[in-house]
Amino acid sequence: MSITAVVKKNTYFDSVSLMSISTRANQLPGVEQAFVAMGTEMNKGVLSNLGLLTPDLGAAGTGDLVIVVEAGEEADHTALLAEIEDLLVQKAPSARGGADTVTYRTIDGAARAVPEANLAIVAVNGAYAGREARKALENGLHVMVFSDNVPIEEEVRLKQLAHSKGLFMMGPDCGTAIINNVALCFGNAVRPGTVGVVAASGTGAQEVSVRIHALGAGVSQLIGTGGRDLSEQVGGIMMIDGIRALADDPGTSVIVLVSKPPAPAVQDKVLAEIAGAGKPVVVYFVGGSEAAVTAAGGHFAASTQDAALQAVRLGVDAHAAVDELAAKQVDEVCARLAPEQRYVRGLFCGGTLCDESMYALLEVSDNVWSNIQKDPGRRLTGSPSVGHTFLDFGDDDFTNGRPHPMIDPSLRLARLVQEAEDPQVAVILMDFVLGFGAHEDPVGVTLPAIAQARKIASDAGRHLEIVGYVLGTDLDTPDLAAQVAALEAAGVTVTRSSTETGRFARETARKAHRA
């Protein structure tokens, strides 16, 4: 193997574009490993850990673009670099927007030149995201911060500033929003409607929105808050402002709140807003208190599917219903398992999708481990898996210096093959997220690893059940039906919602008496 590295001085690309370019560069024939990123200290640290840091790369500045290619000795490195350069050209603003597109180097410059703009998306290294967000707020712009790894103290200061100015500060680590029917960062194509969503969870918000769409209703606005908004430190600033905004929105008739487990005191503070909303409010807080929601005048939802169903019933159709999981499916799976196969392993791109399945299994077993477990005694910080294990590959531990798994699933693919080697594994759960910003073919890129995992189990005389859920709508690209069909053709059991995925895991553990 040999390494070729190039530093392009004073060449800036945003992190979202570079995530996509790195993923595509790694798929080029002959490439063993490719890295395309800005020359920040964090990215140089990642290169050092990978054994790819050269002296030239070490001298790169934060405004310099670095390209690193590891390939075989026989590979044409010059040609590979040229192909990556082509990917950069395709992502350049002039290529996307035509000859009349103008690139602004600063937020201040863009705000002066485009005075009608009212929202800025910040997708830079976390070390600089807060500074750019503050500039946008000071220019009177709403802000969506896609970047993660922003200090929580800085998040609090930014949200307090935004609140004082009557602006939204969505994020940091805010991956999903739908504002005036336009999806920002990660999002799905859903029909417009009258259900408003405020969510401290990106994929949780996506799941609720696609379930609403599947039930025939639509979304008025989807406001992301960032995953830490309901923490003790932040105090729900953005969720409360979101509730008040939707309460005043004439296009919203029902409000849905979505979050991973909130801090108890912050949950109470947020629920206190329900009485003044003047509209039905459905609350899905993973692991939340039904008594607290009901006492506050809200409608408690036990799952993402339940949240969508209640919202549609309250706002559109009192007879909306969903199909339930067929018990026969679980019985058939359990009948094919060997006695030693007793554990469920969840490999997720979406944090709330991971949480929903994990909490479902916690109903029948306490031997549940995860990198996002609230119980510190069951927090998994490394390999291998223990008992029932649920991994959120979108958590900061996995994305620090790497693309989000919805863009680059390589870490998850490697873990899938690793889990298949364990003779105690009965079921592997996976999510596949479609829509704006996500991988162009999340199922297709996973099929080789699925085939390899199934072969490993088969060669050892075991059946390995792989369960997949495709989060998307009939309006999304790639095509939802085609993605589902590809999974089914590969022998994967396909569930119809995140909630059903969790039920499948729970009932498999319960009925097999192996929890």
Short mmCIF file of C-alpha atoms in Angstrom, two decimals:
data_model
loop_
_atom_site.label_atom_id
_atom_site.label_comp_id
_atom_site.label_asym_id
_atom_site.label_seq_id
_atom_site.Cartn_x
_atom_site.Cartn_y
_atom_site.Cartn_z
CA MET A 1 0.00 0.00 0.00
CA SER A 2 1.12 3.56 -0.63
CA ILE A 3 -0.23 6.93 0.48
CA THR A 4 -0.68 10.02 -1.64
CA ALA A 5 -1.56 13.31 0.05
CA VAL A 6 -2.43 16.74 -1.32
CA VAL A 7 -2.99 20.02 0.54
CA LYS A 8 -5.09 22.62 -1.30
CA LYS A 9 -4.36 25.95 0.34
CA ASN A 10 -7.25 28.31 1.19
CA THR A 11 -9.89 25.98 -0.24
CA TYR A 12 -13.02 25.69 1.90
CA PHE A 13 -15.86 23.16 1.69
CA ASP A 14 -18.56 22.69 4.32
CA SER A 15 -18.55 19.50 6.40
CA VAL A 16 -21.77 18.13 4.88
CA SER A 17 -20.31 18.28 1.37
CA LEU A 18 -17.02 16.76 2.52
CA MET A 19 -18.83 13.87 4.22
CA SER A 20 -20.52 13.01 0.93
CA ILE A 21 -17.30 13.42 -1.08
CA SER A 22 -15.34 11.19 1.32
CA THR A 23 -17.99 8.48 1.05
CA ARG A 24 -17.89 8.55 -2.75
CA ALA A 25 -14.09 8.69 -2.81
CA ASN A 26 -13.92 5.54 -0.70
CA GLN A 27 -16.05 3.76 -3.28
CA LEU A 28 -13.65 4.45 -6.18
CA PRO A 29 -12.07 1.27 -7.62
CA GLY A 30 -8.61 0.69 -6.20
CA VAL A 31 -9.03 2.90 -3.14
CA GLU A 32 -8.37 1.23 0.19
CA GLN A 33 -9.02 4.38 2.19
CA ALA A 34 -9.70 8.00 1.27
CA PHE A 35 -9.96 11.03 3.51
CA VAL A 36 -11.17 14.43 2.28
CA ALA A 37 -11.51 17.10 4.97
CA MET A 38 -10.45 20.50 6.18
CA GLY A 39 -7.06 20.70 7.89
CA THR A 40 -8.36 21.22 11.42
CA GLU A 41 -6.47 19.89 14.43
CA MET A 42 -9.24 17.36 15.05
CA ASN A 43 -9.08 16.03 11.48
CA LYS A 44 -5.29 15.84 11.65
CA GLY A 45 -5.69 13.86 14.86
CA VAL A 46 -7.95 11.41 13.04
CA LEU A 47 -5.35 11.07 10.26
CA SER A 48 -2.67 10.43 12.87
CA ASN A 49 -4.78 7.68 14.46
CA LEU A 50 -5.24 6.12 11.02
CA GLY A 51 -1.50 6.24 10.36
CA LEU A 52 -2.04 8.62 7.42
CA LEU A 53 -0.60 11.87 8.76
CA THR A 54 2.39 13.10 6.73
CA PRO A 55 4.54 16.18 7.53
CA ASP A 56 2.83 18.15 4.74
CA LEU A 57 -0.59 17.32 6.15
CA GLY A 58 0.57 18.24 9.64
CA ALA A 59 1.40 21.74 8.38
CA ALA A 60 -2.07 22.26 6.85
CA GLY A 61 -4.17 25.06 8.30
CA THR A 62 -7.84 25.14 9.21
CA GLY A 63 -8.66 26.87 5.90
CA ASP A 64 -6.81 24.29 3.82
CA LEU A 65 -8.39 21.24 2.21
CA VAL A 66 -6.54 17.94 2.61
CA ILE A 67 -6.96 14.91 0.36
CA VAL A 68 -5.41 11.60 1.38
CA VAL A 69 -5.59 8.41 -0.68
CA GLU A 70 -4.31 5.00 0.39
CA ALA A 71 -4.22 2.50 -2.47
CA GLY A 72 -2.22 -0.45 -3.78
CA GLU A 73 1.23 0.04 -5.28
CA GLU A 74 -0.16 -0.83 -8.70
CA ALA A 75 -2.93 1.80 -8.51
CA ASP A 76 -2.74 4.96 -10.59
CA HIS A 77 -2.67 7.50 -7.77
CA THR A 78 -2.66 10.45 -10.15
CA ALA A 79 -5.87 9.20 -11.77
CA LEU A 80 -7.49 8.57 -8.38
CA LEU A 81 -6.68 12.10 -7.22
CA ALA A 82 -8.13 13.44 -10.47
CA GLU A 83 -11.37 11.53 -9.84
CA ILE A 84 -11.60 12.99 -6.34
CA GLU A 85 -10.94 16.45 -7.78
CA ASP A 86 -13.88 15.84 -10.12
CA LEU A 87 -16.08 15.05 -7.11
CA LEU A 88 -15.03 18.36 -5.55
CA VAL A 89 -15.89 20.23 -8.75
CA GLN A 90 -19.33 18.58 -8.80
CA LYS A 91 -19.90 19.81 -5.26
CA ALA A 92 -18.64 23.34 -5.93
CA PRO A 93 -21.30 26.08 -5.73
CA SER A 94 -20.83 27.09 -9.36
CA ALA A 95 -21.47 23.52 -10.49
CA ARG A 96 -24.64 23.29 -8.39
CA GLY A 97 -26.10 26.66 -9.10
CA GLY A 98 -24.86 27.69 -12.52
CA ALA A 99 -22.75 30.59 -13.70
CA ASP A 100 -24.77 33.18 -11.80
CA THR A 101 -24.22 31.56 -8.39
CA VAL A 102 -22.38 33.82 -5.93
CA THR A 103 -20.24 32.40 -3.12
CA TYR A 104 -19.95 34.46 0.07
CA ARG A 105 -16.95 33.94 2.31
CA THR A 106 -18.55 35.24 5.51
CA ILE A 107 -22.00 35.26 7.08
CA ASP A 108 -21.79 39.04 7.42
CA GLY A 109 -21.16 39.37 3.68
CA ALA A 110 -24.01 37.03 2.78
CA ALA A 111 -26.42 38.82 5.12
CA ARG A 112 -25.59 42.20 3.58
CA ALA A 113 -25.86 40.91 0.02
CA VAL A 114 -29.09 38.92 0.54
CA PRO A 115 -31.14 41.00 3.00
CA GLU A 116 -34.29 38.93 2.40
CA ALA A 117 -32.59 35.77 3.80
CA ASN A 118 -33.73 34.86 7.31
CA LEU A 119 -32.04 31.52 8.09
CA ALA A 120 -28.45 30.26 8.14
CA ILE A 121 -27.32 26.61 8.26
CA VAL A 122 -23.98 26.11 10.01
CA ALA A 123 -22.08 22.95 9.04
CA VAL A 124 -18.45 23.53 10.01
CA ASN A 125 -16.11 21.92 12.50
CA GLY A 126 -17.62 22.08 16.00
CA ALA A 127 -14.72 24.19 17.23
CA TYR A 128 -15.89 27.04 14.99
CA ALA A 129 -19.64 26.41 14.75
CA GLY A 130 -20.56 28.52 17.78
CA ARG A 131 -18.70 31.53 16.42
CA GLU A 132 -20.49 31.30 13.07
CA ALA A 133 -23.88 30.75 14.74
CA ARG A 134 -23.39 33.87 16.85
CA LYS A 135 -22.57 35.92 13.73
CA ALA A 136 -25.79 34.70 12.11
CA LEU A 137 -27.89 35.54 15.17
CA GLU A 138 -26.33 38.99 15.39
CA ASN A 139 -27.39 39.51 11.76
CA GLY A 140 -31.00 38.70 12.70
CA LEU A 141 -30.98 35.21 11.15
CA HIS A 142 -32.59 32.06 12.48
CA VAL A 143 -29.90 29.39 12.78
CA MET A 144 -29.71 25.63 12.26
CA VAL A 145 -26.41 24.20 13.52
CA PHE A 146 -25.76 20.82 11.93
CA SER A 147 -22.30 20.63 13.55
CA ASP A 148 -21.78 18.53 16.65
CA ASN A 149 -19.09 18.63 19.35
CA VAL A 150 -19.99 22.21 20.35
CA PRO A 151 -19.46 22.84 24.09
CA ILE A 152 -22.76 22.78 25.94
CA GLU A 153 -21.96 26.07 27.70
CA GLU A 154 -21.74 27.70 24.28
CA GLU A 155 -25.05 26.13 23.25
CA VAL A 156 -26.74 27.70 26.29
CA ARG A 157 -25.32 31.14 25.51
CA LEU A 158 -26.39 30.93 21.87
CA LYS A 159 -29.92 29.82 22.72
CA GLN A 160 -30.31 32.54 25.30
CA LEU A 161 -29.20 35.09 22.71
CA ALA A 162 -31.61 33.68 20.12
CA HIS A 163 -34.49 33.71 22.61
CA SER A 164 -33.80 37.34 23.48
CA LYS A 165 -33.96 38.22 19.78
CA GLY A 166 -37.07 36.15 18.99
CA LEU A 167 -35.05 33.81 16.76
CA PHE A 168 -34.73 30.04 16.49
CA MET A 169 -31.38 28.41 17.36
CA MET A 170 -31.85 24.84 16.16
CA GLY A 171 -28.93 22.76 17.38
CA PRO A 172 -26.06 22.15 17.78
CA ASP A 173 -26.20 18.61 16.39
CA CYS A 174 -29.54 19.37 14.76
CA GLY A 175 -29.90 17.09 11.78
CA THR A 176 -33.53 17.55 10.75
CA ALA A 177 -36.03 20.33 10.14
CA ILE A 178 -38.85 21.01 7.69
CA ILE A 179 -39.58 24.72 7.42
CA ASN A 180 -42.35 25.86 5.08
CA ASN A 181 -42.26 22.44 3.35
CA VAL A 182 -38.50 22.59 2.74
CA ALA A 183 -36.39 19.85 4.33
CA LEU A 184 -33.12 21.08 5.86
CA CYS A 185 -30.08 18.79 6.27
CA PHE A 186 -31.60 15.30 6.75
CA GLY A 187 -35.32 15.14 5.98
CA ASN A 188 -38.02 13.24 4.14
CA ALA A 189 -40.47 14.26 1.46
CA VAL A 190 -43.77 14.49 3.34
CA ARG A 191 -46.97 16.18 2.25
CA PRO A 192 -47.85 19.55 3.80
CA GLY A 193 -50.52 19.43 6.47
CA THR A 194 -51.54 20.71 9.89
CA VAL A 195 -49.39 18.68 12.30
CA GLY A 196 -46.48 20.64 13.78
CA VAL A 197 -43.50 18.85 15.33
CA VAL A 198 -40.85 20.05 17.79
CA ALA A 199 -38.13 17.47 18.25
CA ALA A 200 -34.91 17.05 20.20
CA SER A 201 -34.16 14.07 17.98
CA GLY A 202 -33.39 14.05 14.26
CA THR A 203 -34.41 10.54 13.24
CA GLY A 204 -37.19 10.56 15.82
CA ALA A 205 -38.62 13.60 14.07
CA GLN A 206 -38.16 11.93 10.69
CA GLU A 207 -39.92 8.79 11.88
CA VAL A 208 -42.90 10.72 13.24
CA SER A 209 -43.15 12.76 10.04
CA VAL A 210 -43.11 9.70 7.74
CA ARG A 211 -45.68 7.91 9.92
CA ILE A 212 -47.93 10.99 9.69
CA HIS A 213 -47.50 10.93 5.91
CA ALA A 214 -48.25 7.19 5.76
CA LEU A 215 -51.51 7.82 7.64
CA GLY A 216 -52.59 10.31 4.96
CA ALA A 217 -51.91 13.53 6.88
CA GLY A 218 -49.11 16.08 6.59
CA VAL A 219 -46.67 18.34 8.42
CA SER A 220 -46.98 22.11 8.85
CA GLN A 221 -43.55 22.74 10.38
CA LEU A 222 -40.89 20.49 11.89
CA ILE A 223 -38.59 22.37 14.26
CA GLY A 224 -35.42 20.62 15.42
CA THR A 225 -33.84 21.66 18.70
CA GLY A 226 -30.64 19.61 18.90
CA GLY A 227 -30.29 16.52 21.05
CA ARG A 228 -29.18 18.27 24.25
CA ASP A 229 -31.99 20.81 24.43
CA LEU A 230 -33.87 18.90 27.14
CA SER A 231 -30.76 18.34 29.24
CA GLU A 232 -30.48 19.86 32.70
CA GLN A 233 -27.91 22.40 31.45
CA VAL A 234 -29.88 23.73 28.46
CA GLY A 235 -33.31 23.56 30.08
CA GLY A 236 -35.51 23.10 26.99
CA ILE A 237 -35.07 26.67 25.71
CA MET A 238 -35.63 25.78 22.08
CA MET A 239 -38.44 23.28 22.61
CA ILE A 240 -40.40 25.82 24.64
CA ASP A 241 -39.88 28.49 21.98
CA GLY A 242 -40.95 25.94 19.34
CA ILE A 243 -44.16 25.11 21.21
CA ARG A 244 -45.03 28.79 21.47
CA ALA A 245 -44.30 29.36 17.77
CA LEU A 246 -46.54 26.47 16.70
CA ALA A 247 -49.24 27.57 19.13
CA ASP A 248 -49.30 30.92 17.27
CA ASP A 249 -49.12 29.32 13.81
CA PRO A 250 -52.54 29.34 12.09
CA GLY A 251 -51.40 26.47 9.84
CA THR A 252 -50.85 24.12 12.78
CA SER A 253 -53.78 22.37 14.46
CA VAL A 254 -51.92 19.70 16.46
CA ILE A 255 -48.45 19.80 18.07
CA VAL A 256 -46.20 16.75 18.57
CA LEU A 257 -43.19 16.81 20.90
CA VAL A 258 -40.42 14.22 20.41
CA SER A 259 -37.32 13.61 22.50
CA LYS A 260 -34.97 11.00 23.84
CA PRO A 261 -35.25 10.69 27.65
CA PRO A 262 -35.29 14.28 29.02
CA ALA A 263 -34.01 15.49 32.37
CA PRO A 264 -36.97 15.17 34.80
CA ALA A 265 -36.99 18.84 35.84
CA VAL A 266 -36.80 19.97 32.21
CA GLN A 267 -39.60 17.58 31.24
CA ASP A 268 -41.82 19.26 33.85
CA LYS A 269 -40.83 22.70 32.58
CA VAL A 270 -41.68 21.78 28.97
CA LEU A 271 -44.97 20.09 29.90
CA ALA A 272 -46.03 23.25 31.74
CA GLU A 273 -46.28 24.92 28.32
CA ILE A 274 -49.04 22.56 27.16
CA ALA A 275 -51.88 24.31 28.99
CA GLY A 276 -51.16 27.60 27.24
CA ALA A 277 -50.81 26.15 23.74
CA GLY A 278 -54.55 26.22 23.02
CA LYS A 279 -54.12 23.17 20.76
CA PRO A 280 -53.84 19.41 21.35
CA VAL A 281 -50.25 18.43 22.22
CA VAL A 282 -49.03 14.86 21.77
CA VAL A 283 -45.90 13.99 23.75
CA TYR A 284 -43.48 11.18 22.92
CA PHE A 285 -40.53 11.33 25.27
CA VAL A 286 -38.72 7.98 25.20
CA GLY A 287 -39.18 6.44 28.64
CA GLY A 288 -41.35 9.39 29.66
CA SER A 289 -44.07 9.54 32.31
CA GLU A 290 -47.66 9.04 31.17
CA ALA A 291 -48.94 10.45 34.45
CA ALA A 292 -46.92 13.66 34.05
CA VAL A 293 -48.08 14.19 30.45
CA THR A 294 -51.71 13.53 31.30
CA ALA A 295 -51.61 15.79 34.35
CA ALA A 296 -50.26 18.60 32.17
CA GLY A 297 -53.17 18.22 29.75
CA GLY A 298 -51.19 16.49 27.00
CA HIS A 299 -51.76 13.29 25.07
CA PHE A 300 -49.20 10.65 26.06
CA ALA A 301 -47.67 8.60 23.23
CA ALA A 302 -45.94 5.30 23.96
CA SER A 303 -44.06 5.18 20.66
CA THR A 304 -43.31 7.15 17.51
CA GLN A 305 -46.10 5.30 15.72
CA ASP A 306 -48.52 6.06 18.54
CA ALA A 307 -47.51 9.75 18.44
CA ALA A 308 -48.25 9.97 14.72
CA LEU A 309 -51.51 8.06 15.05
CA GLN A 310 -52.81 10.27 17.87
CA ALA A 311 -51.80 13.45 16.04
CA VAL A 312 -53.67 12.36 12.91
CA ARG A 313 -56.73 11.31 14.87
CA LEU A 314 -56.79 14.61 16.76
CA GLY A 315 -56.30 16.76 13.70
CA VAL A 316 -57.61 14.95 10.64
CA ASP A 317 -59.17 11.50 10.82
CA ALA A 318 -60.66 9.96 13.94
CA HIS A 319 -60.58 6.50 12.31
CA ALA A 320 -56.92 6.32 11.31
CA ALA A 321 -55.38 2.97 12.23
CA VAL A 322 -52.24 0.91 11.71
CA ASP A 323 -51.52 -2.78 11.28
CA GLU A 324 -50.10 -4.66 14.24
CA LEU A 325 -47.10 -6.98 14.20
CA ALA A 326 -48.07 -10.53 13.25
CA ALA A 327 -47.20 -12.92 16.09
CA LYS A 328 -46.68 -15.65 13.51
CA GLN A 329 -43.55 -13.88 12.22
CA VAL A 330 -41.90 -14.01 15.63
CA ASP A 331 -42.87 -17.64 16.19
CA GLU A 332 -41.31 -18.63 12.87
CA VAL A 333 -38.06 -16.87 13.75
CA CYS A 334 -37.85 -18.43 17.21
CA ALA A 335 -38.40 -21.90 15.76
CA ARG A 336 -35.26 -21.51 13.61
CA LEU A 337 -32.89 -20.43 16.38
CA ALA A 338 -30.38 -22.71 18.08
CA PRO A 339 -30.52 -22.96 21.91
CA GLU A 340 -27.44 -20.78 22.37
CA GLN A 341 -28.88 -17.94 20.26
CA ARG A 342 -30.35 -15.69 22.91
CA TYR A 343 -29.41 -12.08 22.17
CA VAL A 344 -30.65 -9.20 20.04
CA ARG A 345 -28.14 -6.77 18.57
CA GLY A 346 -29.28 -3.39 17.20
CA LEU A 347 -27.08 -1.45 14.77
CA PHE A 348 -28.71 1.93 14.17
CA CYS A 349 -28.05 5.14 12.28
CA GLY A 350 -30.82 6.95 14.19
CA GLY A 351 -30.56 7.61 17.92
CA THR A 352 -34.27 7.64 18.68
CA LEU A 353 -34.83 4.57 16.50
CA CYS A 354 -32.16 2.87 18.60
CA ASP A 355 -33.74 4.12 21.83
CA GLU A 356 -37.23 3.00 20.82
CA SER A 357 -36.15 -0.58 20.16
CA MET A 358 -33.93 -0.67 23.24
CA TYR A 359 -36.69 0.52 25.56
CA ALA A 360 -39.07 -2.07 24.06
CA LEU A 361 -36.64 -4.86 24.94
CA LEU A 362 -36.03 -3.41 28.41
CA GLU A 363 -39.65 -4.38 29.12
CA VAL A 364 -38.61 -8.06 29.17
CA SER A 365 -34.93 -7.99 30.15
CA ASP A 366 -32.50 -5.84 32.11
CA ASN A 367 -29.50 -7.36 30.32
CA VAL A 368 -29.53 -4.53 27.77
CA TRP A 369 -26.36 -2.60 26.91
CA SER A 370 -25.79 0.44 24.72
CA ASN A 371 -23.49 3.38 24.05
CA ILE A 372 -26.53 5.58 24.79
CA GLN A 373 -27.85 3.69 27.86
CA LYS A 374 -29.05 6.03 30.61
CA ASP A 375 -28.03 3.43 33.20
CA PRO A 376 -24.25 3.98 33.60
CA GLY A 377 -23.92 0.38 34.76
CA ARG A 378 -25.11 -0.80 31.32
CA ARG A 379 -23.18 1.76 29.25
CA LEU A 380 -21.13 0.07 26.55
CA THR A 381 -18.01 2.01 25.68
CA GLY A 382 -16.24 -0.44 23.37
CA SER A 383 -16.24 -3.85 21.75
CA PRO A 384 -17.42 -6.53 21.94
CA SER A 385 -21.17 -6.49 22.51
CA VAL A 386 -22.62 -7.73 25.80
CA GLY A 387 -26.01 -9.40 26.17
CA HIS A 388 -28.63 -7.49 24.21
CA THR A 389 -26.65 -4.62 22.68
CA PHE A 390 -27.98 -1.53 20.88
CA LEU A 391 -25.52 0.81 19.18
CA ASP A 392 -26.31 4.30 17.90
CA PHE A 393 -23.67 4.89 15.22
CA GLY A 394 -24.83 8.50 14.92
CA ASP A 395 -23.69 9.30 18.47
CA ASP A 396 -20.76 11.71 18.90
CA ASP A 397 -18.47 8.85 19.93
CA PHE A 398 -18.75 7.42 16.41
CA THR A 399 -19.01 10.65 14.38
CA ASN A 400 -16.12 12.64 15.88
CA GLY A 401 -14.01 13.26 12.78
CA ARG A 402 -16.11 10.91 10.64
CA PRO A 403 -19.22 11.27 8.45
CA HIS A 404 -22.61 10.44 9.97
CA PRO A 405 -23.61 6.80 9.28
CA MET A 406 -26.60 8.02 7.24
CA ILE A 407 -23.95 9.27 4.80
CA ASP A 408 -21.12 6.78 5.31
CA PRO A 409 -22.22 3.44 6.83
CA SER A 410 -18.77 1.77 6.77
CA LEU A 411 -18.40 1.43 10.56
CA ARG A 412 -21.84 -0.16 10.84
CA LEU A 413 -21.13 -2.57 7.99
CA ALA A 414 -17.98 -3.79 9.71
CA ARG A 415 -19.90 -4.24 12.97
CA LEU A 416 -22.62 -6.24 11.21
CA VAL A 417 -20.05 -8.79 10.05
CA GLN A 418 -18.48 -8.82 13.51
CA GLU A 419 -21.82 -9.54 15.20
CA ALA A 420 -22.50 -12.42 12.82
CA GLU A 421 -19.45 -14.22 14.24
CA ASP A 422 -21.06 -14.40 17.70
CA PRO A 423 -22.91 -17.73 18.10
CA GLN A 424 -25.17 -16.20 20.79
CA VAL A 425 -26.73 -13.65 18.40
CA ALA A 426 -30.31 -14.41 17.37
CA VAL A 427 -31.47 -11.20 15.69
CA ILE A 428 -29.73 -8.15 14.25
CA LEU A 429 -31.83 -4.99 13.85
CA MET A 430 -30.92 -2.28 11.32
CA ASP A 431 -32.47 0.96 10.13
CA PHE A 432 -32.15 2.45 6.64
CA VAL A 433 -32.90 6.16 6.36
CA LEU A 434 -34.00 7.63 3.03
CA GLY A 435 -34.48 11.23 2.02
CA PHE A 436 -32.69 14.51 1.56
CA GLY A 437 -29.08 14.44 2.78
CA ALA A 438 -28.87 10.68 3.32
CA HIS A 439 -26.93 8.05 1.37
CA GLU A 440 -28.21 7.66 -2.19
CA ASP A 441 -28.70 3.87 -1.76
CA PRO A 442 -28.49 2.86 1.92
CA VAL A 443 -29.84 -0.64 1.31
CA GLY A 444 -27.70 -1.30 -1.75
CA VAL A 445 -24.47 -0.36 0.01
CA THR A 446 -25.37 -2.71 2.89
CA LEU A 447 -26.39 -5.79 0.89
CA PRO A 448 -22.84 -7.23 0.51
CA ALA A 449 -22.31 -7.07 4.28
CA ILE A 450 -25.73 -8.66 4.87
CA ALA A 451 -24.83 -11.51 2.51
CA GLN A 452 -21.47 -11.96 4.26
CA ALA A 453 -23.10 -11.98 7.71
CA ARG A 454 -25.70 -14.54 6.68
CA LYS A 455 -23.01 -16.76 5.13
CA ILE A 456 -20.92 -16.64 8.32
CA ALA A 457 -23.90 -17.87 10.32
CA SER A 458 -24.93 -20.43 7.72
CA ASP A 459 -21.42 -21.89 7.49
CA ALA A 460 -21.55 -22.35 11.27
CA GLY A 461 -24.91 -24.12 11.05
CA ARG A 462 -26.90 -21.21 12.48
CA HIS A 463 -29.83 -19.14 11.29
CA LEU A 464 -29.24 -15.41 11.66
CA GLU A 465 -32.36 -13.27 11.53
CA ILE A 466 -31.73 -9.79 10.14
CA VAL A 467 -34.56 -7.30 10.60
CA GLY A 468 -34.59 -4.07 8.64
CA TYR A 469 -36.73 -0.96 8.77
CA VAL A 470 -36.66 1.56 5.92
CA LEU A 471 -37.54 5.07 7.11
CA GLY A 472 -38.99 6.96 4.17
CA THR A 473 -42.08 7.89 2.17
CA ASP A 474 -43.39 7.14 -1.30
CA LEU A 475 -42.16 10.62 -2.32
CA ASP A 476 -38.54 10.03 -1.27
CA THR A 477 -35.49 9.26 -3.35
CA PRO A 478 -34.35 6.49 -3.57
CA ASP A 479 -37.64 4.70 -4.05
CA LEU A 480 -39.04 3.29 -0.80
CA ALA A 481 -40.67 0.25 -2.44
CA ALA A 482 -37.47 -0.64 -4.29
CA GLN A 483 -35.39 -0.43 -1.11
CA VAL A 484 -37.85 -2.69 0.74
CA ALA A 485 -37.92 -5.17 -2.16
CA ALA A 486 -34.10 -5.34 -2.20
CA LEU A 487 -34.03 -6.21 1.50
CA GLU A 488 -36.71 -8.84 1.13
CA ALA A 489 -34.87 -10.38 -1.83
CA ALA A 490 -31.80 -10.67 0.42
CA GLY A 491 -33.82 -12.61 3.03
CA VAL A 492 -34.23 -9.71 5.44
CA THR A 493 -37.43 -9.41 7.47
CA VAL A 494 -38.76 -5.90 6.84
CA THR A 495 -40.78 -4.10 9.51
CA ARG A 496 -43.16 -1.25 8.75
CA SER A 497 -42.16 1.24 11.44
CA SER A 498 -39.61 1.91 14.15
CA THR A 499 -42.21 0.92 16.72
CA GLU A 500 -42.77 -2.44 15.03
CA THR A 501 -39.01 -3.01 14.95
CA GLY A 502 -38.89 -2.64 18.73
CA ARG A 503 -41.87 -4.96 19.18
CA PHE A 504 -40.18 -7.58 17.01
CA ALA A 505 -37.07 -7.45 19.20
CA ARG A 506 -39.10 -7.58 22.42
CA GLU A 507 -41.37 -10.42 21.34
CA THR A 508 -38.50 -12.49 19.96
CA ALA A 509 -36.75 -12.26 23.33
CA ARG A 510 -39.96 -12.94 25.24
CA LYS A 511 -41.31 -15.86 23.19
CA ALA A 512 -37.97 -17.61 22.88
CA HIS A 513 -37.57 -17.33 26.71
CA ARG A 514 -34.00 -16.26 26.20
CA ALA A 515 -34.15 -12.72 27.57
#
